[in-house]
Coordinates of C-alpha atoms in Angstrom, one line a residue:
Chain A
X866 CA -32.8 149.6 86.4
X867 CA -36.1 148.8 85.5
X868 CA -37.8 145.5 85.5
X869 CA -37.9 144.9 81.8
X870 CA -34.3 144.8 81.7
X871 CA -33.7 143.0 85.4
X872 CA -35.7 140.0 83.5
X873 CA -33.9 140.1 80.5
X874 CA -30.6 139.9 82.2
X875 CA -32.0 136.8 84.5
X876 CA -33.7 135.3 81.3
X877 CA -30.2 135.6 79.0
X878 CA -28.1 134.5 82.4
X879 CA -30.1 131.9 83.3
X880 CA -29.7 130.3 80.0
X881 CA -26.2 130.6 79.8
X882 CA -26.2 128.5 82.7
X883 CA -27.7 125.3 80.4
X884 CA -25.9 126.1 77.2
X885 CA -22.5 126.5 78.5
X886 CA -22.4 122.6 79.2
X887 CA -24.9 121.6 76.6
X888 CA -23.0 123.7 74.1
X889 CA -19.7 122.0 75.3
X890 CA -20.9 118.5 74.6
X891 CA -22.4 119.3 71.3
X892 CA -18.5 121.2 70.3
X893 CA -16.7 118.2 71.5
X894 CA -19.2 115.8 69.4
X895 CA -19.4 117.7 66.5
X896 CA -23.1 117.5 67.1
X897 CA -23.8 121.7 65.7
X898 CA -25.6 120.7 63.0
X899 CA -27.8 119.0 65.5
X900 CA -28.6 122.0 67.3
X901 CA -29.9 123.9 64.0
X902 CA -32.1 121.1 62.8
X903 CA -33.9 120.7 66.6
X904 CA -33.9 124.7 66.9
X905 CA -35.3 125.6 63.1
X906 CA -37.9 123.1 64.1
X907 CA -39.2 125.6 67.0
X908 CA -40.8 127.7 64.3
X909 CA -43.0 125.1 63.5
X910 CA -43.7 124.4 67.2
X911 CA -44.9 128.0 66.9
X912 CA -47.3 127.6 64.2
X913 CA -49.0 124.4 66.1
X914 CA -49.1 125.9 68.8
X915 CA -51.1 128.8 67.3
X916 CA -53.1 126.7 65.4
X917 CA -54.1 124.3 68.2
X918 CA -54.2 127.4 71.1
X919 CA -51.8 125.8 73.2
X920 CA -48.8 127.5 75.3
X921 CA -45.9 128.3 73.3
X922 CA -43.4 126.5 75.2
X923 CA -45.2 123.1 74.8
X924 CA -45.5 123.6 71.2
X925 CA -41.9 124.1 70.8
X926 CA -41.4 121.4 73.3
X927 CA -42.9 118.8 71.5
X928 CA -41.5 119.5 67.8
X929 CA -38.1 119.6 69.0
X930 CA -38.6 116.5 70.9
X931 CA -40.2 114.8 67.7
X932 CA -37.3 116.8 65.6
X933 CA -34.1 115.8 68.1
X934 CA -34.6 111.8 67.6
X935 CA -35.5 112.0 64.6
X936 CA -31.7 113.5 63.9
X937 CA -30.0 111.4 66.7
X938 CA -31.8 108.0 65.3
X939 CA -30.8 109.2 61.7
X940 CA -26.8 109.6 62.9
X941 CA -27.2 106.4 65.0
X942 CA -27.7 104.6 61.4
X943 CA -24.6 105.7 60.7
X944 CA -24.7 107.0 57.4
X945 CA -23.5 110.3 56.5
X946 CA -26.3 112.5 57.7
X947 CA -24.8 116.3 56.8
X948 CA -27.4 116.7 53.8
X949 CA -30.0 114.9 55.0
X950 CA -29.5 117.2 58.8
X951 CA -29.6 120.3 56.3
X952 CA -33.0 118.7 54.6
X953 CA -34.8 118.8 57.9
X954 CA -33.5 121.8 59.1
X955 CA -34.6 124.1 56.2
X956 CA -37.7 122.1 56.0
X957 CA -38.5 122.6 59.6
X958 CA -38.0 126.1 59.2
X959 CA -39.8 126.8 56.3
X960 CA -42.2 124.6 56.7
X961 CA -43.0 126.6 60.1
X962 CA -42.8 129.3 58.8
X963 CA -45.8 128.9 55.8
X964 CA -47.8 127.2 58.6
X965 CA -47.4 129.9 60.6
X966 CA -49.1 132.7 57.9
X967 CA -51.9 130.0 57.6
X968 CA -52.7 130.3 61.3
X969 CA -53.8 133.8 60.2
X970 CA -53.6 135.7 63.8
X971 CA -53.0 138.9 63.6
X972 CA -50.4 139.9 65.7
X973 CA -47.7 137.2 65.7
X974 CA -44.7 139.0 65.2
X975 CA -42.5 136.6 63.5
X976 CA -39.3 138.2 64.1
X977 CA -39.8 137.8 67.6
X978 CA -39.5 133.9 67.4
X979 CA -36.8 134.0 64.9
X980 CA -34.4 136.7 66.9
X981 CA -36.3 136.5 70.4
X982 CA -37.8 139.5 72.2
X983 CA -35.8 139.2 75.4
X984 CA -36.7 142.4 76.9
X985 CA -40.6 141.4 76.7
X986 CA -39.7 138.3 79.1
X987 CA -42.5 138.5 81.7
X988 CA -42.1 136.4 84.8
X989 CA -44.1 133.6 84.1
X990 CA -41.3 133.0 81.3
X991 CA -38.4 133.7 83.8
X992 CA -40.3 130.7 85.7
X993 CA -40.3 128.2 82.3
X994 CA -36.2 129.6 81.5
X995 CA -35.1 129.0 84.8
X996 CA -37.0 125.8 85.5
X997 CA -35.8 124.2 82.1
X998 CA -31.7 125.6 82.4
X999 CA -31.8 124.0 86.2
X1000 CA -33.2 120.7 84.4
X1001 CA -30.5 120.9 82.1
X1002 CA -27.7 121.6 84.2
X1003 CA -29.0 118.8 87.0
X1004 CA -29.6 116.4 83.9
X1005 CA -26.3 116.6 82.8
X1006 CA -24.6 117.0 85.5
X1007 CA -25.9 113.8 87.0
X1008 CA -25.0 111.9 83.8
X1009 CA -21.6 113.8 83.2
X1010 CA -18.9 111.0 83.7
X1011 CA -20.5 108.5 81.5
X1012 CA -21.5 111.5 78.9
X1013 CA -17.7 112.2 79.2
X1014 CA -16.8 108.8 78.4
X1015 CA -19.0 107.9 76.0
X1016 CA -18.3 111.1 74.0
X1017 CA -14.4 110.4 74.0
X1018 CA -15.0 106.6 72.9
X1019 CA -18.0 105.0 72.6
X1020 CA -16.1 101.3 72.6
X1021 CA -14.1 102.7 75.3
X1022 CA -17.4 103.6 76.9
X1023 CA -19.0 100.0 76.5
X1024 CA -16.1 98.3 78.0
X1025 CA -16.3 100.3 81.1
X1026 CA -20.4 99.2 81.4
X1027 CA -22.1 102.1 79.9
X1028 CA -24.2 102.1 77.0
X1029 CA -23.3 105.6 74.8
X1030 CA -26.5 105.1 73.1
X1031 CA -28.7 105.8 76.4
X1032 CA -26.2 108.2 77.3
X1033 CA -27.0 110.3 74.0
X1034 CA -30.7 109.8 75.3
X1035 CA -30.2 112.7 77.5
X1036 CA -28.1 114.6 75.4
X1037 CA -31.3 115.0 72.8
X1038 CA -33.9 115.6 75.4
X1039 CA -31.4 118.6 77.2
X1040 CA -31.3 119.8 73.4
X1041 CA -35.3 119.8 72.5
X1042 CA -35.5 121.3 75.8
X1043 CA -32.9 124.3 76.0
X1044 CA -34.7 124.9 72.2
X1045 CA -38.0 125.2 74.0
X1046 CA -36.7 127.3 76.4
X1047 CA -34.3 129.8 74.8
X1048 CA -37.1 131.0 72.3
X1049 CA -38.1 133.8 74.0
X1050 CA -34.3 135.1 74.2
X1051 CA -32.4 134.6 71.3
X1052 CA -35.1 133.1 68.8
X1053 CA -34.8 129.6 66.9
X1054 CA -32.5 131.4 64.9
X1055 CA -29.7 131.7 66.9
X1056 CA -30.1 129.3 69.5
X1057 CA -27.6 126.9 67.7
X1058 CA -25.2 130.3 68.4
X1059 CA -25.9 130.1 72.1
X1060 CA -24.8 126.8 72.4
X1061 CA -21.8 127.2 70.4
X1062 CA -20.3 130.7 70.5
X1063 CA -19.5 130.5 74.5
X1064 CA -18.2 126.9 74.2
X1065 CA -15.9 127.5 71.1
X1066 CA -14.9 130.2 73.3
X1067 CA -13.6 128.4 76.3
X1068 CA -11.9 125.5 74.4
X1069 CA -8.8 127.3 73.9
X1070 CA -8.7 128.6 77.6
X1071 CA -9.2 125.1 79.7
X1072 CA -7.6 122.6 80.3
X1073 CA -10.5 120.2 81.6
X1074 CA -13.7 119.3 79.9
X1075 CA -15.5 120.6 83.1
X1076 CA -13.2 123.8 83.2
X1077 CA -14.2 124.2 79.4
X1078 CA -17.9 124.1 80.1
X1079 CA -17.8 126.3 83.0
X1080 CA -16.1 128.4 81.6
X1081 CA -18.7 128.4 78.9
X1082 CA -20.9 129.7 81.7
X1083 CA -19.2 132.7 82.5
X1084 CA -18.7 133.8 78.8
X1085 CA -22.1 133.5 78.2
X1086 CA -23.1 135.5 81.5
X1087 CA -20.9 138.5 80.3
X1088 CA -22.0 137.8 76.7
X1089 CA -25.6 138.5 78.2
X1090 CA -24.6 141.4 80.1
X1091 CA -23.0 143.3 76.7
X1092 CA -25.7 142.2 74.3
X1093 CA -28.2 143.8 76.9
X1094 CA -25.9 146.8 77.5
X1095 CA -25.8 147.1 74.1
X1096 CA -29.7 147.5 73.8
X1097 CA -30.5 149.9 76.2
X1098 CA -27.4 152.0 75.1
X1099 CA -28.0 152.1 71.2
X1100 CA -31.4 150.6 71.1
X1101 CA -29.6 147.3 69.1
X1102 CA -31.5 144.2 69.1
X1103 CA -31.1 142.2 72.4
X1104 CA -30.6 137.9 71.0
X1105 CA -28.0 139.1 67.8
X1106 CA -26.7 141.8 70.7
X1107 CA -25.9 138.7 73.0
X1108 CA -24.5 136.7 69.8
X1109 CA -21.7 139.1 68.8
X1110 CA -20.5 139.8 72.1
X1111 CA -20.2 136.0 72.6
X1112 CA -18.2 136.3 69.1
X1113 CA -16.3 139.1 70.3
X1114 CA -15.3 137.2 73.0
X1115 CA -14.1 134.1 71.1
X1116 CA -11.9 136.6 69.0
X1117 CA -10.6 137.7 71.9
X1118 CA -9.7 134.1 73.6
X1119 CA -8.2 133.5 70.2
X1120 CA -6.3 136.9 70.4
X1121 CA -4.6 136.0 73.6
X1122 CA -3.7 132.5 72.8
X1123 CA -1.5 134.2 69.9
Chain B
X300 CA -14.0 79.5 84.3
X301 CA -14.1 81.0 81.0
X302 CA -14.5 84.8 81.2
X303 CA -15.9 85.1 77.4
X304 CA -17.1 82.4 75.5
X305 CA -18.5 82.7 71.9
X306 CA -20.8 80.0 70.4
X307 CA -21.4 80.1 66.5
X308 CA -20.9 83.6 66.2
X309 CA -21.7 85.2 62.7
X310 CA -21.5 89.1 62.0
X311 CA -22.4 90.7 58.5
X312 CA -21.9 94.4 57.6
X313 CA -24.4 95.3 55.2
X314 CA -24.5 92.1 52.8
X315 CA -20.9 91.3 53.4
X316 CA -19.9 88.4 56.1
X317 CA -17.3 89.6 58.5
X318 CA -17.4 86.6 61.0
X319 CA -19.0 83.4 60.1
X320 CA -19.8 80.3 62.6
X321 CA -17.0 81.7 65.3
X322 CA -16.6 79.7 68.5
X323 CA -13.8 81.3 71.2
X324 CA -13.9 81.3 74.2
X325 CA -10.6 82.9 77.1
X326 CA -10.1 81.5 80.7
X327 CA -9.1 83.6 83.6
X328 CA -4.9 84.1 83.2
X329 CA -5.2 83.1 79.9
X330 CA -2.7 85.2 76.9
X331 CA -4.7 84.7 73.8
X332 CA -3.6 86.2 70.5
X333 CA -5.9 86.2 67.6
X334 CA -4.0 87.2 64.2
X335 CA -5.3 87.5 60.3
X336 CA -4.8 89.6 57.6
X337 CA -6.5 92.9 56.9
X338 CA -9.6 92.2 57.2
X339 CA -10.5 89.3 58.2
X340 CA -12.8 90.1 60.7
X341 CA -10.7 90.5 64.1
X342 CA -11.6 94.0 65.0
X343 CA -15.0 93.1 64.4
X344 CA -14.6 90.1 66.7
X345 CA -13.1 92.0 69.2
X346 CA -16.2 94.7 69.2
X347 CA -18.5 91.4 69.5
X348 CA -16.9 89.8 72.4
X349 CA -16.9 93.4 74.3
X350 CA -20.6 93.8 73.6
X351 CA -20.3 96.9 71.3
X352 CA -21.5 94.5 67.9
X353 CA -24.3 92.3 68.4
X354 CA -23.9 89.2 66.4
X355 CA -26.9 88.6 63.6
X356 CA -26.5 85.2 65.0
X357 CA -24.8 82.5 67.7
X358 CA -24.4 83.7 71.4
X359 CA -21.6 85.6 73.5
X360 CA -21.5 85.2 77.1
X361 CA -19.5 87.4 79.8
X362 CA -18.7 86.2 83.1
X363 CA -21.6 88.6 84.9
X364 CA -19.4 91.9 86.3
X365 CA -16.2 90.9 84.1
X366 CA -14.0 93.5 84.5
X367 CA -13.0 94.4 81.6
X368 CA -9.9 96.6 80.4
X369 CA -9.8 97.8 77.2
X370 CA -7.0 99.1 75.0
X371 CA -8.8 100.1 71.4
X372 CA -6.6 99.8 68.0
X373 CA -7.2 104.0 67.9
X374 CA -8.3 106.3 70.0
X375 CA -9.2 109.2 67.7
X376 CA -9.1 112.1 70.5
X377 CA -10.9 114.4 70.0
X378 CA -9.0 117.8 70.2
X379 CA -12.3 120.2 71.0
X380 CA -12.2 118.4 74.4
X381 CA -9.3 119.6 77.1
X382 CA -8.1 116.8 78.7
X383 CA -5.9 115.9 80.8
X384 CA -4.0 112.7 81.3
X385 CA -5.0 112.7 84.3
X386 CA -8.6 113.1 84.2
X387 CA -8.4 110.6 81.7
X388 CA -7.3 108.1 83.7
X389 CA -9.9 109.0 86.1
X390 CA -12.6 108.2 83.4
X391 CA -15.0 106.7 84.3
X392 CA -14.1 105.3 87.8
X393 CA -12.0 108.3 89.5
X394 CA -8.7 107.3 90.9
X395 CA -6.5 108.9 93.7
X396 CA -3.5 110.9 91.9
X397 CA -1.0 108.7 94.1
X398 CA -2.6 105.8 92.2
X399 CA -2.7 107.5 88.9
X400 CA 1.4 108.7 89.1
X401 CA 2.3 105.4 90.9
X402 CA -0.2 103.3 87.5
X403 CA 1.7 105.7 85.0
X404 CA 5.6 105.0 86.5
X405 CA 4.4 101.5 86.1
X406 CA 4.0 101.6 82.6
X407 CA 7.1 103.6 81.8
X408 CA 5.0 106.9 81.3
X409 CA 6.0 108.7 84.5
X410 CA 5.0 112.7 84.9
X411 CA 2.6 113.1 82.1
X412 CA -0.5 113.8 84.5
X413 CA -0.8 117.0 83.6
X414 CA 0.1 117.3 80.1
X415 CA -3.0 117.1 77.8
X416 CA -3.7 113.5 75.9
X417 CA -4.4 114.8 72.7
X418 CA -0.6 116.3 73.0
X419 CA 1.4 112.7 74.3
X420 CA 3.2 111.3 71.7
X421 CA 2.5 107.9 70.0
X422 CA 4.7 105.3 72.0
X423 CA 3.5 107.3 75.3
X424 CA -0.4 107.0 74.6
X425 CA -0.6 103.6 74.1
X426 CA 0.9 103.3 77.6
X427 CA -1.7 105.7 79.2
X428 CA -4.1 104.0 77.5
X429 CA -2.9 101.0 78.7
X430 CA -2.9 102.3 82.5
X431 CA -6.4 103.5 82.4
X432 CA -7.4 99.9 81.1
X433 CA -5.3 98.7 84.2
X434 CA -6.8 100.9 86.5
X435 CA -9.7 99.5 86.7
X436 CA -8.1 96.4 88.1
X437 CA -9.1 94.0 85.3
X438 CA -9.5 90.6 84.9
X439 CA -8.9 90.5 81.1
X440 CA -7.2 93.0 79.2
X441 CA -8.5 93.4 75.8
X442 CA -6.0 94.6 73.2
X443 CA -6.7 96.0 69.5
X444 CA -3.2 96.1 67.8
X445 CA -1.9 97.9 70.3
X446 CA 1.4 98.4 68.3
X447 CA 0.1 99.8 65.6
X448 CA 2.5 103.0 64.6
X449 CA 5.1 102.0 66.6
X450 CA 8.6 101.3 65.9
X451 CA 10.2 97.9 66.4
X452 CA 12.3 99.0 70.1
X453 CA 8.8 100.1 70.7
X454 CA 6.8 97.4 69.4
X455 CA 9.3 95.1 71.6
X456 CA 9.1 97.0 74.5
X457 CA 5.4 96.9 74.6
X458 CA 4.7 93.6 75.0
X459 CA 7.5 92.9 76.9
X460 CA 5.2 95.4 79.7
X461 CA 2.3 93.3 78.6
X462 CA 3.6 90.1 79.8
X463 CA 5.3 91.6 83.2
X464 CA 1.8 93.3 84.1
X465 CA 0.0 89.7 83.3
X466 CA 2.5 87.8 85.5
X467 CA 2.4 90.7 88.2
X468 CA -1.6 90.8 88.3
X469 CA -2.6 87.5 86.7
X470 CA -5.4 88.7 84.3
X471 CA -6.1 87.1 81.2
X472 CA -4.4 89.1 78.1
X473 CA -6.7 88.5 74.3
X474 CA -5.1 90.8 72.1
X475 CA -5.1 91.2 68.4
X476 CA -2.4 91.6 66.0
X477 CA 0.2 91.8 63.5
X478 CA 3.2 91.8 65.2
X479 CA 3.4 88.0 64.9
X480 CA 6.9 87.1 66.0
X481 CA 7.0 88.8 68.8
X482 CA 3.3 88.3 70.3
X483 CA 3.5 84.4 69.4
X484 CA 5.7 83.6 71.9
X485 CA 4.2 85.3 74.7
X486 CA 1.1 83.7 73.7
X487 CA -0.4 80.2 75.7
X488 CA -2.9 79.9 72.5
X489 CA -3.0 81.4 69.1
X490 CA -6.3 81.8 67.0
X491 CA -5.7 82.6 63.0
X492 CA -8.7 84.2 61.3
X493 CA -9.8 84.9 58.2
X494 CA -13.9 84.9 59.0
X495 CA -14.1 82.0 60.3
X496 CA -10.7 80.3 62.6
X497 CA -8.5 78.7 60.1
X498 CA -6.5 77.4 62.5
X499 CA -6.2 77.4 66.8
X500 CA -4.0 76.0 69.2
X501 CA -0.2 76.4 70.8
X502 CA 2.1 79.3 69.0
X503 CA 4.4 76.3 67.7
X504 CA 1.4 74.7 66.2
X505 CA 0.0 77.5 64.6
X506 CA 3.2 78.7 63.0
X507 CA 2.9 74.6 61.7
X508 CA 0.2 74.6 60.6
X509 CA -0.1 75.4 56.6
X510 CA -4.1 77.1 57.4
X511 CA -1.2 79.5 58.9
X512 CA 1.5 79.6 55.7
X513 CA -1.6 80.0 53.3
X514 CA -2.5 83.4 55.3
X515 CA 1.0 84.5 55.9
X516 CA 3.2 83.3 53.7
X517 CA 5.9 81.1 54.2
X518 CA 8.7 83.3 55.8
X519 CA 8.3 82.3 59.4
X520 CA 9.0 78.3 58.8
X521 CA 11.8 77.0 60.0
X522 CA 11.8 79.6 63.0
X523 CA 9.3 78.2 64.7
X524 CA 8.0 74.8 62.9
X525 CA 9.0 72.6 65.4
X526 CA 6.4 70.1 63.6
X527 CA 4.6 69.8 60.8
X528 CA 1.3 68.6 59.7
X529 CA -0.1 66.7 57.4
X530 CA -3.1 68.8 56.2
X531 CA -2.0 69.4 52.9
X532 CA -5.2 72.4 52.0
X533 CA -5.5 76.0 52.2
X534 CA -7.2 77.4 54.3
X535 CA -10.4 78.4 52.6
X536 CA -14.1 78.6 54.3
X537 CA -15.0 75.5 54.3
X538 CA -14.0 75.0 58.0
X539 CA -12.0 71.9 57.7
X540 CA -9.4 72.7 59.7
X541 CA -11.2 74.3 62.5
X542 CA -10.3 73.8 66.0
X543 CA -7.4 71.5 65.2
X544 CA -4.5 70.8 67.5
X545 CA -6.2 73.1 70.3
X546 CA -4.1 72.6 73.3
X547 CA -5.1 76.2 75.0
X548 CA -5.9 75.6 78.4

């Protein structure tokens, strides 16, 4: 094998290893809208980042941050956010997206950010992938019971001596972060895919919320494995490659539950 | 020592007024029932007194570490998440699974550890609901219409639990509901609200008391109207009645 693959495979497992749970939570709290918005926004992470020279990641970084209150404060108002969610998304995007021809650098390939480029993931960005999906995982695993809790009832939650809304606080930082981080493999795109493909997956198959989200884990591991197979054998793209054999895989789960 | 007091209490939603100028307060083995039409604001109170609603203004105090056990009107569950019963009952505070089976025999839903909640029939979630509130040893139990979709050998049966688990463990019981009949009796003090409390005190003076007969109607008198008053108004919100007759300990 050569190297260029080896890194894709440890970029695409490594992030598996933060979406499965983050993508679990966001399934069981209906939050996938909430994925789109913050990962749409990476495109106009992008562009500043461009524009201002700075490193990719911290661009992204910062927009999603900005972009994953701004939805959670928005839901915690209560109202019925699906339209205004779909607003910012599109408006993220696109708004990213003109910024990003005004930069005018030659050689930004766009569809790189938008679909990812996993096989050109050097080892500096193996560093940033695995650095944030061990955040993640650490982050929520240390706040799992009370995430649990909170998710399944937030009065429930309260009466117990946890506050859901501090809860949800890492909730929104794990998503601008896994956004930041997942660019480079499946593009802003289809990041909201990564987090719910392999969970959707698992639901039928577990019987615990932690057996759902490692579960989610392992589906996205192989999901990586196929969508990579799939490149080197017929030259597909890698990120949509990864998607559909995550789908694949939820067909099947749905198959066997028949 | 009271375990939640409220002083002057008033909640608005938007530009309506849910609760307006409440005082309560529940002592440690205390049974306090608060009834109302739909409504009237006892959710709402409920939510305040746990600390999930912060009043626009008036003051709620919680005895510091009050152990609270809570038993929510619904519990929407949400089917995307697997769950056992059992891990259920272990959220948030995890629990041996002698405990669990020994808690669940205890409320009359023996060997449903492993089944998952979202599949447990009606009369049997309120009772693992009820176990994971107890489970956490409490010192009050807070119940939201706990009844609610139940049948009447049901409804019965419920309570009837509710008052052996207070006698065997001594915590204070404040629950909520409609079910007036049969949680009246079991009850040391009675609070009727409509917004504000029409009318508080012992369950034969409440079911007296005409604040009471002007919410609910007139069928219960003679059942329990041991004695009457001589308030001859409505209740309306002008307070005039409040705190009246309170003989809760």
């Amino acid at each position: 094998m050569d190297n260029n693959l080896v890194y894709a495979l440890l970029a695409a497992i490594g992030l598996s290893f933060a979406t499965g749970p983050l993508g679990s939570l966001i399934v069981w709290r209906r939050m996938a809208y909430f994925g789109d918005a913050t990962s749409h926004a990476a495109i106009l992470g992008v562009a500043l980042s461009i524009g201002f020279g700075l490193p990719i990641f911290l661009g992204i970084l910062g927009v999603a941050l900005v972009m994953a209150f701004a939805v959670t404060n928005l839901n915690n108002r209560g109202h019925s956010i699906d339209s205004t969610l779909g607003v910012l998304a599109y408006f993220a995007l696109s708004l990213g997206l003109v910024a990003i021809s005004l930069t005018d650098q030659p050689g930004v390939e766009l569809h790189d950010f938008l679909f990812g480029d996993v096989m050109a993931v050097t080892a500096q960005d193996l560093l940033i992938i695995w650095g944030g999906a061990i955040s993640i995982l650490a982050g929520l695993i240390w706040r799992w019971v009370p995430l649990l809790i909170s998710t399944l009832n937030a009065d429930l939650a309260v009466a117990s001596g946890i506050n859901p809304k501090r809860e949800q606080l890492v909730l929104t930082l794990a998503l601008a972060v896994v956004v930041a981080v997942s660019i480079k493999v499946v593009g802003a795109l289809l990041i909201g895919a990564m987090l719910l493909i392999p969970a959707a997956a698992a639901r039928g198959l577990s019987r615990t919320p932690e057996g759902m989200a490692a579960l989610a884990i392992v589906i996205g591991v192989i999901a990586s494995f196929g969508g990579l197979f799939s490149a080197v054998t017929w030259d597909t793209p890698a990120g949509p490659g990864i998607v559909v054999a995550a789908a694949i895989l939820f067909f099947l789960g749905g198959l066997s539950k028949r | 020592m009271s375990l939640i007091s409220a002083k002057g209490v008033s909640l608005t939603y938007g530009a309506q007024h849910v609760l307006r100028d409440v005082d309560f307060e529940i002592r440690a083995g205390e049974i306090v029932t608060v009834i109302g039409p739909n409504g009237s604001g006892k959710s709402t109170l409920m939510r305040a007194l746990l600390g999930v609603k912060a009043p626009q203004s008036g003051e709620i105090t919680r005895k510091p570490g009050l152990r609270i056990g809570y038993v929510p009107q619904r519990l929407a569950i949400e089917t995307a998440m697997p769950l056992t019963v059992a891990r259920f009952l272990s959220l948030p505070v995890k629990h041996t699974a002698n405990a669990i089976k020994t808690m669940l025999e205890r409320v009359g839903a023996q060997g449903v550890e492993t089944r998952q909640l979202a599949s447990v029939s009606g009369g049997q979630f309120q009772r693992v609901v009820l176990a994971r509130a107890l489970l956490g040893n409490p010192e009050i139990l807070i119940l939201d219409e706990p009844t609610q979709g139940l049948d009447q050998p049901g409804i019965a049966g419920f309570y009837g639990l509710i008052e052996d688990i207070r006698r065997d463990i001594g915590c204070a019981v404040l629950m909520v509901s409609h079910d007036l009949h049969v949680v009246m009796s079991a009850s040391d003090r009675v609070i009727c609200l409509n917004g504000h409390i029409c009318c508080e005190g012992t369950p034969t003076v409440v079911s007296a008391a005409p604040e009471y007969h002007a919410l609910f109607g007139h069928g219960t008198r003679g059942t329990m109207a041991l004695y009457q008053h001589e308030h001859g108004e409505q209740c309306d919100h002008n307070h005039a009645h409040e705190g009246i007759e309170n003989h809760g300990q």
